[in-house]
Coordinates of C-alpha atoms and ligand atoms in Angstrom, one line a residue:
M63 CA 15.9 -46.9 79.8
K64 CA 18.1 -43.8 79.9
S65 CA 17.7 -41.3 77.1
S66 CA 21.4 -41.8 76.1
D67 CA 20.7 -45.5 75.5
V68 CA 17.8 -44.6 73.2
A69 CA 19.9 -42.1 71.3
M70 CA 22.5 -44.8 70.8
N71 CA 19.9 -47.3 69.7
I72 CA 18.6 -44.9 67.0
T73 CA 22.1 -43.7 65.8
C74 CA 22.9 -47.4 64.9
V75 CA 19.8 -47.8 62.8
A76 CA 19.8 -46.4 59.2
T77 CA 17.0 -48.4 57.7
K78 CA 15.1 -50.8 59.7
S79 CA 12.3 -53.1 58.9
T80 CA 9.6 -54.8 60.9
D81 CA 6.2 -56.3 60.5
V82 CA 4.1 -53.8 62.3
A83 CA 5.2 -50.2 62.9
I84 CA 3.2 -48.6 65.8
V85 CA 3.3 -44.8 66.0
G86 CA 2.7 -43.7 69.6
G87 CA 3.4 -45.5 72.8
G88 CA 0.4 -44.4 74.9
P89 CA -2.1 -47.0 76.2
A90 CA -3.3 -47.9 72.7
G91 CA 0.2 -48.4 71.1
L92 CA 1.6 -50.2 74.2
M93 CA -1.4 -52.6 74.4
L94 CA -1.1 -53.3 70.7
A95 CA 2.6 -54.1 71.2
I96 CA 1.7 -56.5 74.0
E97 CA -0.9 -58.3 71.9
L98 CA 1.6 -58.6 69.1
G99 CA 4.5 -59.4 71.4
C100 CA 2.8 -62.3 73.2
R101 CA 2.2 -63.9 69.8
G102 CA 5.8 -63.4 68.7
V103 CA 5.0 -60.8 66.0
N104 CA 7.8 -58.3 65.2
C105 CA 6.8 -54.7 65.9
V106 CA 8.5 -51.4 66.5
V107 CA 6.8 -48.8 68.7
L108 CA 7.9 -45.2 67.9
E109 CA 7.3 -43.0 70.9
E110 CA 8.5 -39.4 70.8
D111 CA 8.7 -39.0 74.5
V112 CA 11.5 -40.7 76.4
A113 CA 10.3 -39.9 79.9
E114 CA 7.4 -41.7 81.5
P115 CA 4.3 -39.5 81.7
D116 CA 4.2 -37.4 84.9
F117 CA 0.9 -35.5 84.6
P118 CA -2.6 -37.0 85.3
K119 CA -4.9 -37.9 82.5
A120 CA -7.3 -40.8 82.6
N121 CA -8.4 -41.8 86.1
A122 CA -10.6 -44.8 85.5
T123 CA -9.8 -48.3 84.2
S124 CA -12.9 -50.1 83.2
S125 CA -13.8 -53.7 84.0
R126 CA -13.2 -54.6 80.4
T127 CA -9.8 -53.1 80.4
M128 CA -8.9 -54.9 83.6
E129 CA -10.1 -58.1 82.0
H130 CA -7.7 -57.5 79.1
Y131 CA -4.9 -56.9 81.6
R132 CA -5.9 -60.1 83.3
R133 CA -5.8 -62.0 80.0
R134 CA -2.2 -60.8 79.6
G135 CA -1.3 -61.6 83.2
F136 CA -0.8 -58.2 84.8
A137 CA -4.2 -57.2 86.2
N138 CA -2.9 -57.7 89.8
E139 CA 0.1 -55.5 89.1
I140 CA -2.2 -52.7 87.9
R141 CA -4.6 -53.3 90.9
Q142 CA -1.7 -52.5 93.2
L143 CA -1.4 -49.0 91.8
G144 CA -3.3 -45.8 92.6
L145 CA -5.0 -45.0 95.8
V146 CA -3.8 -46.7 99.0
A147 CA -5.3 -50.1 99.4
D148 CA -8.2 -49.3 101.8
Y149 CA -9.0 -45.9 100.4
P150 CA -12.7 -45.8 99.3
Q151 CA -13.2 -45.0 95.6
D152 CA -16.4 -43.0 96.4
I153 CA -17.7 -40.1 94.4
V154 CA -19.2 -37.3 96.4
Y155 CA -21.0 -34.1 95.3
C156 CA -21.0 -31.1 97.6
T157 CA -21.9 -27.5 97.5
T158 CA -18.4 -26.5 98.2
L159 CA -15.9 -29.3 99.0
V160 CA -15.7 -28.4 102.6
G161 CA -19.5 -27.7 102.6
R162 CA -22.6 -29.9 102.5
E163 CA -22.6 -33.2 100.9
L164 CA -25.4 -33.4 98.3
T165 CA -25.0 -37.1 97.5
R166 CA -22.4 -39.8 97.7
F167 CA -21.9 -43.0 95.6
A168 CA -19.9 -45.6 97.4
I169 CA -17.4 -47.7 95.4
P170 CA -15.2 -50.3 97.0
S171 CA -11.5 -49.7 97.7
R172 CA -9.1 -51.7 95.7
S173 CA -8.5 -54.2 98.5
Q174 CA -12.2 -54.8 98.6
A175 CA -12.4 -55.1 94.9
L176 CA -10.0 -58.1 95.1
S177 CA -12.2 -59.9 97.6
Q178 CA -15.8 -59.0 96.7
S179 CA -17.8 -58.5 93.6
A180 CA -20.2 -55.8 94.8
F181 CA -19.9 -52.4 93.2
G182 CA -21.4 -49.7 95.3
D183 CA -25.0 -50.7 96.0
Y184 CA -24.8 -53.1 93.1
G185 CA -24.1 -56.8 93.8
E186 CA -22.2 -59.4 91.8
E187 CA -25.3 -60.1 89.7
H188 CA -24.9 -56.6 88.3
W189 CA -21.2 -56.8 87.6
P190 CA -20.4 -60.4 86.6
T191 CA -16.7 -59.9 86.0
P192 CA -13.6 -61.2 87.6
E193 CA -12.3 -57.6 87.5
L194 CA -14.3 -54.7 88.9
P195 CA -13.4 -51.2 87.7
H196 CA -10.2 -49.7 89.1
R197 CA -9.3 -46.1 89.9
C198 CA -5.7 -45.4 89.0
Q199 CA -3.9 -42.7 87.1
Q200 CA -3.0 -43.4 83.5
M201 CA 0.5 -42.0 84.3
L202 CA 1.0 -44.9 86.7
I203 CA -0.3 -47.5 84.3
E204 CA 1.7 -46.5 81.3
P205 CA 5.1 -47.5 82.8
V206 CA 3.7 -51.0 83.5
L207 CA 2.5 -51.2 79.9
R208 CA 6.0 -50.1 78.7
R209 CA 7.6 -52.8 80.9
R210 CA 5.2 -55.5 79.8
A211 CA 5.6 -54.6 76.1
Q212 CA 9.4 -54.6 76.5
Q213 CA 9.4 -58.1 78.0
Y214 CA 8.6 -59.6 74.6
P215 CA 11.6 -60.2 72.4
S216 CA 9.7 -59.3 69.2
V217 CA 8.8 -55.8 70.5
N218 CA 11.2 -53.0 70.0
L219 CA 10.0 -49.9 72.0
M220 CA 11.9 -47.0 70.6
L221 CA 11.6 -44.1 73.1
G222 CA 12.5 -40.7 71.8
A223 CA 11.7 -41.6 68.2
Q224 CA 9.3 -39.4 66.4
A225 CA 7.6 -40.5 63.1
Q226 CA 7.8 -37.6 60.7
S227 CA 6.3 -38.8 57.5
I228 CA 4.8 -41.9 56.0
T229 CA 4.6 -43.3 52.5
M230 CA 2.7 -46.4 51.4
D231 CA 2.3 -48.6 48.5
T232 CA 0.5 -51.9 48.0
Q233 CA 3.4 -53.9 49.5
Q234 CA 4.7 -51.9 52.4
V235 CA 4.8 -48.8 54.5
T236 CA 7.9 -46.5 55.0
L237 CA 8.2 -44.2 57.9
A238 CA 10.8 -41.4 58.2
A239 CA 11.6 -40.9 61.8
R240 CA 13.9 -38.7 63.9
S241 CA 15.4 -39.1 67.3
S242 CA 14.0 -36.4 69.6
T243 CA 17.2 -36.5 71.7
T244 CA 20.0 -36.5 69.0
G245 CA 18.2 -35.3 65.9
D246 CA 19.4 -38.4 64.0
T247 CA 17.0 -39.7 61.3
F248 CA 16.3 -43.1 60.1
D249 CA 13.8 -45.0 57.9
L250 CA 11.5 -47.8 59.0
T251 CA 9.7 -50.1 56.6
A252 CA 6.9 -52.3 57.7
R253 CA 4.1 -54.5 56.4
Y254 CA 1.5 -52.4 58.3
V255 CA 1.5 -49.1 60.3
V256 CA -0.9 -48.4 63.1
G257 CA -1.4 -44.8 64.3
C258 CA -1.8 -44.9 68.0
D259 CA -0.6 -41.3 67.9
G260 CA -3.3 -39.5 69.7
P261 CA -5.6 -36.7 68.5
R262 CA -3.1 -35.0 66.2
S263 CA -2.4 -38.4 64.6
L264 CA 0.2 -38.2 61.8
V265 CA -1.1 -41.5 60.4
R266 CA -4.7 -40.3 60.3
K267 CA -3.8 -37.1 58.6
T268 CA -1.4 -38.8 56.1
C269 CA -4.3 -41.1 55.1
G270 CA -6.6 -38.0 54.7
I271 CA -9.0 -39.4 57.3
R272 CA -11.1 -36.9 59.1
Y273 CA -13.0 -37.0 62.4
S274 CA -16.8 -36.4 62.2
G275 CA -19.0 -35.4 65.0
L276 CA -19.2 -32.6 67.5
S277 CA -16.3 -30.3 68.7
E278 CA -16.1 -28.0 71.6
E279 CA -19.7 -28.2 72.7
S280 CA -20.2 -25.6 75.4
R281 CA -21.7 -26.5 78.8
D282 CA -21.4 -25.0 82.3
F283 CA -18.9 -27.7 83.1
F284 CA -17.0 -30.2 80.8
G285 CA -17.7 -28.1 77.7
G286 CA -14.9 -25.7 76.9
L287 CA -11.3 -24.9 77.8
M288 CA -10.4 -26.8 81.0
L289 CA -7.4 -26.4 83.3
S290 CA -6.0 -29.3 85.3
V291 CA -4.0 -28.3 88.4
Y292 CA -1.8 -31.0 89.9
F293 CA -0.6 -30.4 93.4
T294 CA 0.3 -31.9 96.7
S295 CA -1.3 -30.8 100.0
S296 CA -0.8 -32.4 103.3
S297 CA -3.7 -30.4 104.8
M298 CA -6.3 -31.1 102.2
Y299 CA -8.0 -34.0 103.9
S300 CA -8.3 -32.2 107.2
A301 CA -9.7 -29.1 105.3
L302 CA -12.3 -31.3 103.5
G303 CA -13.4 -32.7 106.8
K304 CA -15.5 -35.5 105.4
S305 CA -15.0 -39.2 104.7
P306 CA -12.5 -39.7 101.9
A307 CA -13.6 -40.1 98.3
W308 CA -11.9 -40.6 95.0
M309 CA -13.8 -37.7 93.3
Y310 CA -15.1 -34.6 94.9
W311 CA -17.4 -32.4 92.8
A312 CA -18.2 -28.8 93.8
V313 CA -21.6 -28.0 92.5
N314 CA -22.7 -24.5 93.1
A315 CA -23.6 -21.4 91.1
V316 CA -20.3 -19.5 91.7
Q317 CA -17.4 -21.9 91.1
R318 CA -17.8 -25.5 89.9
G319 CA -14.8 -27.8 90.1
L320 CA -13.7 -31.4 90.4
L321 CA -11.0 -32.6 92.8
I322 CA -9.6 -36.1 92.3
A323 CA -7.5 -38.0 94.8
I324 CA -4.5 -39.4 93.1
D325 CA -2.8 -41.4 95.8
G326 CA -5.1 -41.1 98.8
V327 CA -2.1 -39.4 100.7
D328 CA -1.4 -35.9 99.5
K329 CA -1.5 -35.8 95.7
F330 CA -4.6 -34.2 94.0
L331 CA -5.8 -33.0 90.6
F332 CA -8.2 -30.1 90.4
C333 CA -10.1 -29.5 87.2
L334 CA -11.9 -26.2 86.5
Q335 CA -13.5 -24.8 83.4
L336 CA -12.3 -21.4 82.2
K337 CA -14.9 -18.7 82.0
P338 CA -15.3 -16.6 78.8
G339 CA -12.3 -14.2 78.6
Q340 CA -10.0 -16.3 80.8
T341 CA -6.9 -18.0 79.5
P342 CA -4.7 -20.7 81.1
E343 CA -2.0 -18.0 81.5
T344 CA -4.2 -15.4 83.1
V345 CA -6.7 -17.3 85.1
D346 CA -6.3 -17.1 88.9
F347 CA -6.6 -20.8 89.3
K348 CA -5.7 -20.6 93.0
A349 CA -8.7 -18.3 93.7
A350 CA -11.0 -20.6 91.6
M351 CA -9.7 -23.7 93.5
F352 CA -10.2 -22.0 96.9
A353 CA -13.7 -21.0 95.9
A354 CA -14.7 -24.5 94.8
V355 CA -13.1 -26.1 97.9
G356 CA -14.7 -23.4 100.1
C357 CA -11.5 -22.3 101.9
A358 CA -7.9 -21.4 101.4
F359 CA -5.4 -24.3 102.0
E360 CA -1.7 -24.9 101.8
F361 CA -0.5 -26.6 98.6
D362 CA 2.6 -27.1 96.5
L363 CA 1.9 -26.8 92.8
I364 CA 3.4 -29.6 90.6
A365 CA 2.1 -28.5 87.2
V366 CA -0.9 -27.1 85.4
A367 CA -2.2 -28.2 81.9
P368 CA -5.0 -26.9 79.8
W369 CA -7.2 -29.2 77.8
N370 CA -10.5 -29.1 75.9
A371 CA -13.8 -30.8 76.9
G372 CA -16.7 -31.1 74.6
F373 CA -15.6 -33.5 71.9
T374 CA -17.7 -36.3 70.4
L375 CA -15.6 -37.3 67.4
V376 CA -15.1 -40.5 65.5
A377 CA -12.9 -40.9 62.5
D378 CA -14.7 -41.6 59.2
Q379 CA -12.4 -44.6 58.5
F380 CA -10.3 -46.7 60.9
S381 CA -8.0 -47.9 58.2
Q382 CA -6.8 -47.3 54.8
G383 CA -4.8 -50.0 53.0
R384 CA -1.9 -50.9 55.2
A385 CA -2.5 -48.1 57.7
F386 CA -4.8 -48.4 60.7
I387 CA -5.7 -45.9 63.5
A388 CA -6.6 -46.8 67.1
G389 CA -7.3 -44.9 70.3
D390 CA -7.6 -41.2 70.4
A391 CA -6.4 -41.1 66.8
A392 CA -9.7 -42.8 65.9
H393 CA -12.1 -41.1 68.4
L394 CA -12.1 -38.3 70.9
F395 CA -14.2 -38.2 74.0
T396 CA -15.2 -35.8 76.8
P397 CA -13.9 -37.6 79.8
T398 CA -17.3 -38.2 81.5
A399 CA -17.8 -41.9 82.1
G400 CA -14.0 -42.4 81.6
M401 CA -14.1 -44.3 78.3
G402 CA -11.4 -42.6 76.2
Y403 CA -8.5 -44.6 77.3
N404 CA -10.6 -47.7 77.8
T405 CA -12.0 -47.6 74.3
S406 CA -8.4 -47.1 73.1
V407 CA -7.2 -50.3 74.9
D408 CA -10.1 -52.2 73.5
D409 CA -9.3 -51.1 69.9
A410 CA -5.7 -52.3 70.4
V411 CA -6.9 -55.7 71.6
N412 CA -9.3 -56.1 68.7
L413 CA -6.6 -55.2 66.1
G414 CA -3.8 -57.0 67.9
W415 CA -4.9 -60.6 67.4
K416 CA -6.0 -59.9 63.8
L417 CA -2.7 -58.4 62.8
A418 CA -0.9 -61.3 64.5
A419 CA -3.1 -63.8 62.7
V420 CA -2.3 -62.2 59.3
M421 CA 1.4 -61.9 60.1
K422 CA 1.6 -65.6 61.3
G423 CA -0.2 -66.6 58.2
W424 CA -3.3 -68.2 59.6
A425 CA -5.7 -65.5 58.4
P426 CA -5.9 -63.6 55.1
D427 CA -5.5 -59.8 55.2
T428 CA -9.2 -59.6 54.6
L429 CA -9.6 -60.3 58.3
L430 CA -8.3 -56.7 58.9
H431 CA -11.5 -55.3 57.4
S432 CA -13.4 -56.5 60.4
Y433 CA -11.4 -54.0 62.6
E434 CA -13.3 -51.0 61.4
A435 CA -16.5 -53.0 61.1
E436 CA -16.4 -53.9 64.7
R437 CA -14.7 -50.9 66.4
K438 CA -16.3 -47.9 64.6
P439 CA -19.8 -48.7 65.9
I440 CA -18.3 -49.1 69.4
A441 CA -16.6 -45.7 69.1
H442 CA -19.9 -44.1 68.2
R443 CA -21.7 -46.0 71.0
N444 CA -19.1 -45.0 73.7
T445 CA -18.6 -41.4 72.6
A446 CA -22.4 -40.9 72.5
F447 CA -22.7 -42.2 76.1
A448 CA -19.9 -39.9 77.2
R449 CA -21.6 -36.9 75.6
A450 CA -24.9 -37.8 77.2
M451 CA -23.2 -37.9 80.6
A452 CA -21.4 -34.6 79.9
D453 CA -24.8 -33.0 79.3
S454 CA -26.2 -34.7 82.4
I455 CA -23.6 -33.2 84.7
G456 CA -22.5 -30.2 82.6
I457 CA -25.9 -28.5 82.2
I458 CA -27.6 -29.6 85.4
N459 CA -29.6 -26.8 87.0
V460 CA -27.7 -25.4 90.0
P461 CA -29.9 -22.9 91.9
A462 CA -28.2 -19.7 93.2
N463 CA -29.2 -20.5 96.8
V464 CA -27.8 -24.0 96.9
D465 CA -25.3 -23.1 99.6
A466 CA -27.6 -20.7 101.6
P467 CA -28.9 -21.5 105.1
G468 CA -32.5 -22.2 105.8
A469 CA -35.4 -24.5 104.9
D470 CA -35.9 -23.3 101.3
A471 CA -32.2 -23.9 100.5
D472 CA -32.5 -27.3 102.3
A473 CA -35.3 -28.2 99.9
V474 CA -33.2 -27.0 96.9
R475 CA -30.3 -29.1 98.1
Q476 CA -32.4 -32.2 98.6
Q477 CA -33.8 -31.8 95.0
L478 CA -30.3 -31.3 93.6
G479 CA -29.0 -34.2 95.6
Q480 CA -31.6 -36.5 94.1
A481 CA -30.8 -35.4 90.6
L482 CA -27.1 -35.9 91.3
S483 CA -27.7 -39.3 92.8
K484 CA -29.5 -40.4 89.6
H485 CA -26.7 -38.9 87.5
V486 CA -23.9 -40.6 89.4
R487 CA -25.5 -44.0 89.0
N488 CA -26.1 -43.3 85.3
E489 CA -22.5 -42.3 84.8
F490 CA -20.6 -44.6 87.0
N491 CA -22.7 -47.8 87.4
I492 CA -22.1 -48.8 83.8
P493 CA -21.7 -52.6 83.6
G494 CA -23.7 -52.7 80.4
L495 CA -21.4 -50.1 78.8
Q496 CA -18.2 -51.8 79.9
L497 CA -19.2 -55.5 79.6
G498 CA -22.1 -55.5 77.2
L499 CA -20.3 -54.5 74.0
R500 CA -21.2 -56.7 71.0
Y501 CA -19.9 -56.8 67.5
E502 CA -23.4 -57.2 66.1
G503 CA -23.4 -57.6 62.3
S504 CA -19.6 -58.1 62.1
P505 CA -18.4 -60.0 59.0
I506 CA -16.5 -62.4 61.1
V507 CA -19.1 -63.5 63.6
A508 CA -22.0 -65.9 62.9
S509 CA -25.4 -64.4 62.9
E510 CA -28.4 -65.5 65.0
E511 CA -31.9 -65.0 64.0
T512 CA -33.2 -63.9 67.3
P513 CA -33.2 -60.1 67.7
P514 CA -30.3 -58.7 69.7
P515 CA -31.1 -57.7 73.3
A516 CA -31.2 -54.0 74.2
D517 CA -27.8 -52.4 74.7
L518 CA -28.3 -50.7 78.1
P519 CA -25.3 -48.9 79.6
N520 CA -26.5 -49.3 83.2
E521 CA -27.5 -52.9 83.0
Y522 CA -25.5 -55.9 81.8
L523 CA -27.4 -59.0 80.8
P524 CA -25.0 -61.8 80.4
D525 CA -25.3 -63.1 76.8
A526 CA -23.2 -65.4 74.7
R527 CA -24.8 -64.6 71.3
P528 CA -22.1 -64.3 68.6
G529 CA -20.3 -60.9 68.8
A530 CA -20.8 -60.5 72.5
R531 CA -18.1 -60.5 75.1
A532 CA -17.9 -64.1 76.4
P533 CA -19.7 -64.0 79.8
H534 CA -17.7 -64.7 82.9
I535 CA -18.4 -67.4 85.4
W536 CA -16.4 -68.8 88.3
L537 CA -15.3 -72.4 87.9
D538 CA -13.5 -74.0 90.8
G539 CA -12.4 -70.5 91.9
K540 CA -11.1 -69.5 88.5
S541 CA -12.8 -67.2 86.0
I542 CA -13.7 -69.1 82.8
F543 CA -11.5 -66.5 81.1
D544 CA -8.4 -67.9 82.8
L545 CA -9.1 -71.3 81.2
F546 CA -9.5 -70.0 77.6
G547 CA -6.5 -70.3 75.3
R548 CA -4.4 -67.5 73.9
D549 CA -6.0 -67.6 70.5
F550 CA -9.2 -69.4 69.6
T551 CA -11.0 -71.7 72.1
L552 CA -13.7 -74.2 71.5
L553 CA -15.8 -74.5 74.6
C554 CA -17.5 -77.9 74.8
F555 CA -20.4 -78.7 77.1
D556 CA -20.8 -82.4 76.3
D557 CA -21.4 -83.6 79.8
A558 CA -22.9 -80.5 81.3
G559 CA -25.2 -81.4 84.2
A560 CA -22.6 -83.3 86.2
A561 CA -22.3 -82.2 89.8
G562 CA -18.7 -80.8 89.6
H563 CA -17.3 -78.0 87.7
A564 CA -14.3 -79.9 86.4
T565 CA -12.7 -78.5 83.3
R566 CA -10.1 -79.9 81.0
R567 CA -8.1 -77.9 78.6
A568 CA -6.4 -79.6 75.7
S569 CA -3.9 -77.8 73.5
G570 CA -2.6 -79.2 70.3
L571 CA -4.5 -80.0 67.2
E572 CA -4.0 -83.8 66.9
A573 CA -7.2 -85.7 66.8
N574 CA -7.2 -88.4 69.5
A575 CA -9.2 -91.2 70.9
F576 CA -10.3 -89.3 74.0
E577 CA -12.2 -86.7 72.0
S578 CA -15.6 -87.1 70.4
A579 CA -15.7 -87.3 66.6
D580 CA -17.1 -83.8 66.6
V581 CA -14.3 -82.3 68.6
N582 CA -11.8 -84.1 66.5
A583 CA -13.4 -82.6 63.4
W584 CA -12.9 -79.1 64.9
K585 CA -9.2 -79.9 65.6
E586 CA -8.7 -81.3 62.1
A587 CA -10.4 -78.3 60.5
A588 CA -8.2 -75.9 62.6
A589 CA -5.1 -77.9 61.8
G590 CA -6.0 -77.8 58.1
L591 CA -6.4 -74.0 58.2
G592 CA -3.4 -73.5 60.5
I593 CA -5.5 -71.8 63.2
P594 CA -4.4 -72.2 66.8
L595 CA -7.3 -73.7 68.7
D596 CA -7.6 -74.9 72.3
V597 CA -10.4 -77.1 73.4
L598 CA -12.0 -76.5 76.8
H599 CA -14.4 -79.1 78.2
C600 CA -16.7 -77.9 80.9
D601 CA -19.3 -80.0 82.8
C602 CA -20.9 -77.1 84.7
A603 CA -24.6 -77.0 84.0
Q604 CA -24.7 -73.3 85.0
A605 CA -22.0 -72.4 82.5
R606 CA -23.9 -74.4 79.9
A607 CA -27.0 -72.4 80.5
L608 CA -25.1 -69.2 80.5
Y609 CA -23.5 -69.9 77.1
G610 CA -26.7 -71.3 75.7
A611 CA -25.2 -74.0 73.4
E612 CA -23.3 -77.2 73.3
R613 CA -20.3 -75.7 71.4
V614 CA -19.1 -72.1 71.6
L615 CA -16.2 -70.7 69.6
I616 CA -14.4 -68.0 71.6
R617 CA -12.1 -65.6 69.8
P618 CA -8.7 -64.5 71.1
D619 CA -10.2 -61.2 72.4
H620 CA -12.8 -63.3 74.4
H621 CA -15.7 -62.4 72.1
V622 CA -18.0 -65.1 70.9
A623 CA -17.5 -66.0 67.2
W624 CA -20.2 -68.7 67.0
R625 CA -22.3 -71.0 69.2
G626 CA -24.4 -74.0 68.3
D627 CA -24.6 -77.8 68.5
A628 CA -22.1 -80.5 67.9
G629 CA -22.0 -81.5 64.2
A630 CA -21.7 -78.0 62.8
D631 CA -19.4 -77.3 59.9
A632 CA -16.2 -76.5 61.8
G633 CA -14.1 -75.7 58.8
A634 CA -16.7 -73.1 57.5
L635 CA -17.1 -71.5 61.0
L636 CA -13.3 -71.2 61.5
A637 CA -12.9 -69.7 58.1
L638 CA -15.6 -67.2 58.8
A639 CA -14.0 -66.2 62.2
C640 CA -10.7 -65.7 60.4
G641 CA -12.0 -63.4 57.7
R642 CA -11.8 -65.9 54.9
A643 CA -15.4 -65.1 54.0
I644 CA -14.6 -61.4 53.4
S645 CA -14.0 -61.0 49.7
S646 CA -11.6 -58.1 48.7
S647 CA -8.1 -57.9 50.0
L648 CA -6.7 -54.7 51.5
A649 CA -4.4 -54.1 48.6
Q650 CA -7.3 -54.3 46.0
Q651 CA -9.7 -52.2 48.0
H652 CA -7.4 -49.3 48.8
E653 CA -4.9 -49.1 46.0
P654 CA -6.1 -45.7 44.6
A655 CA -6.1 -44.1 48.1
F656 CA -2.4 -45.0 48.6
A657 CA -1.5 -42.9 45.6
K658 CA -3.4 -40.0 47.0
A659 CA -1.8 -40.4 50.5
K660 CA 1.7 -40.3 49.2
Ligands
FAD1296 C1 -7.8 -34.5 81.5 C2 -8.1 -35.8 80.9 C3 -8.8 -36.8 81.6 C4 -9.1 -38.0 81.1 N1 -9.8 -38.9 81.8 C5 -10.0 -40.1 81.3 C6 -10.6 -41.2 82.0 O1 -11.0 -41.0 83.2 N2 -10.9 -42.4 81.5 C7 -10.5 -42.6 80.2 O2 -10.8 -43.7 79.7 N3 -9.9 -41.6 79.4 C8 -9.7 -40.4 79.9 N4 -9.0 -39.5 79.2 C9 -8.6 -39.8 77.8 C10 -7.3 -40.6 77.7 O3 -6.2 -39.9 78.4 C11 -7.0 -40.9 76.3 O4 -8.2 -41.4 75.7 C12 -5.9 -41.9 76.1 O5 -4.6 -41.4 76.5 C13 -5.8 -42.3 74.7 O6 -4.7 -43.2 74.5 P1 -3.9 -43.3 73.1 O7 -2.9 -44.3 73.3 O8 -4.9 -43.4 72.0 O9 -3.3 -41.8 72.9 P2 -2.3 -41.0 73.8 O10 -2.3 -41.4 75.2 O11 -2.5 -39.6 73.4 O12 -0.9 -41.5 73.3 C14 -0.4 -41.1 72.0 C15 1.1 -41.2 72.1 O13 1.7 -41.0 70.8 C16 2.8 -40.3 70.9 N5 3.0 -39.6 69.5 C17 2.2 -38.8 68.9 N6 2.6 -38.5 67.7 C18 3.8 -39.2 67.5 C19 4.7 -39.3 66.5 N7 4.6 -38.6 65.3 N8 5.8 -40.1 66.6 C20 6.0 -40.8 67.8 N9 5.1 -40.7 68.8 C21 4.0 -39.9 68.7 C22 2.6 -39.3 72.0 O14 3.8 -38.8 72.6 C23 1.8 -40.2 73.0 O15 2.6 -40.8 73.9 C24 -8.7 -38.3 79.7 C25 -7.9 -37.3 79.0 C26 -7.7 -36.1 79.6 C27 -6.9 -35.1 78.8

């Protein structure tokens, strides 16, 4: 869309109303719009920037985020972006980047990721997912998210619209907004507002919600003021003189630095940490870059941007009354382990189906309380892991003679290489962190008496206990995820044990003669509550063993709500999964806070 179209759009609108106002059209806001749009819920996304982002930020899309993109039908489109198809996504640590390799962690190229399930040295059993992680710049992903959001008629993506103030009462939210291109102002009223508006979130501040945790922790690397240098260089690869990699880390006592391949052709991002006394304006970043690389090279600068590393922050509340926050507005990471954007997308997916359920009338607003109950613990879990990894690489002991000739230095390099090899596996081989997230203790998942298994970042143990991400299994060449419905799915293993993997998916809630009395009872209960439910019959014994029960209720975000035997109280379980068992409504719970926020 051209900026003139946007300005026209805004000029025509004096007061507008919608169901959900989303402030911020970054990954969180756009994914939320997609989750609402695919369910026909009206929403307006206010995004102050008109232009698509053109500077690198997040580099890593997790398996879980790719699974979410797959659920919405565009994982393959995202998989086409980024490094050239056969470019390895390796991570290599060197003394200087043209110097000695200390260790290398091999990661498949994106074309390999489409055809194999091994991740580095780790086979399919370690990463049981239809979508391995993907390396691609956030600035390339956001345009796809914009286009995908705009394809839904109920989504109005207003580019160039800045939210300036917000007032709330028990019935609605009113936003005052301004066109960043024409200066025109307009009001927007909505049932709910979601602040996906990044670290300086207007929505969070308006609600008086604070971040808690650690700010600007200092480290030798990834702990202080950082500078990203974005450039092109056609001679970089020949200067590096080693097998290509996605990330190149310079680990030495003089100048540390991180070089990231953006397209595998000639675009790169270099990150350095400023030393005491240096500022983004005065630092000689060219000298620092040459020192970390180990030689001078020709390059054309595109842009530089400062940013801060060393945050481990989580908002004290994720909602207040009719206002919610998601993404960086709710948590701030140090980029180690690459979980900031991924946690943001996961927030949006969690909140999206819940807001849609409330707006479509098949869940009470009490369902929305489960958003904070489920996502705040995940924010603490993920930020804590990122912090541990920042310490692991940021304060690693780098001896002064690491790049010296001779046997003593060889021994030093070997020792450092071993430490880095352990570190890289800890930071990047994280199937448990990406796939093992569970909403343990959530008010909308059933509880099981057995103690929860350990939550291990580097190991994923497939588990279908309530709250867990539903485990993936291939059935006749399709992921079981591809067979789940858009909203709730009842997974039935009546005939499991048969030789084939045949599956049958039945939409529609009419009871019928082909279904067992139990399945008909689920359909009738869902129809009675107005809850969209698909039924998936599966006769695969392996899937039955994986899911550990005859019946499994899968949520719209592909987490398990409940599992058990035929004959359970379907009505009670569906009511639980839709928040009907949570007692106080949003308006009752937060009324006094609205008055303060005004
Ligand atoms: C250098 C760097 C490297 C990173 N690497 C990784 C990585 O490898 N992996 C990873 O997962 N994460 C990484 N991150 C973090 C990641 O970029 C963020 O976590 C992610 O962008 C958060 O998405 P978001 O949608 O919550 O917020 P944002 O992307 O910040 O989007 C917020 C949007 O809101 C808009 N906005 C703000 N206020 C208003 C307003 N009042 N009205 C209208 N619009 C408004 C902004 O213009 C912006 O578009 C990195 C970040 C940096 C800086």
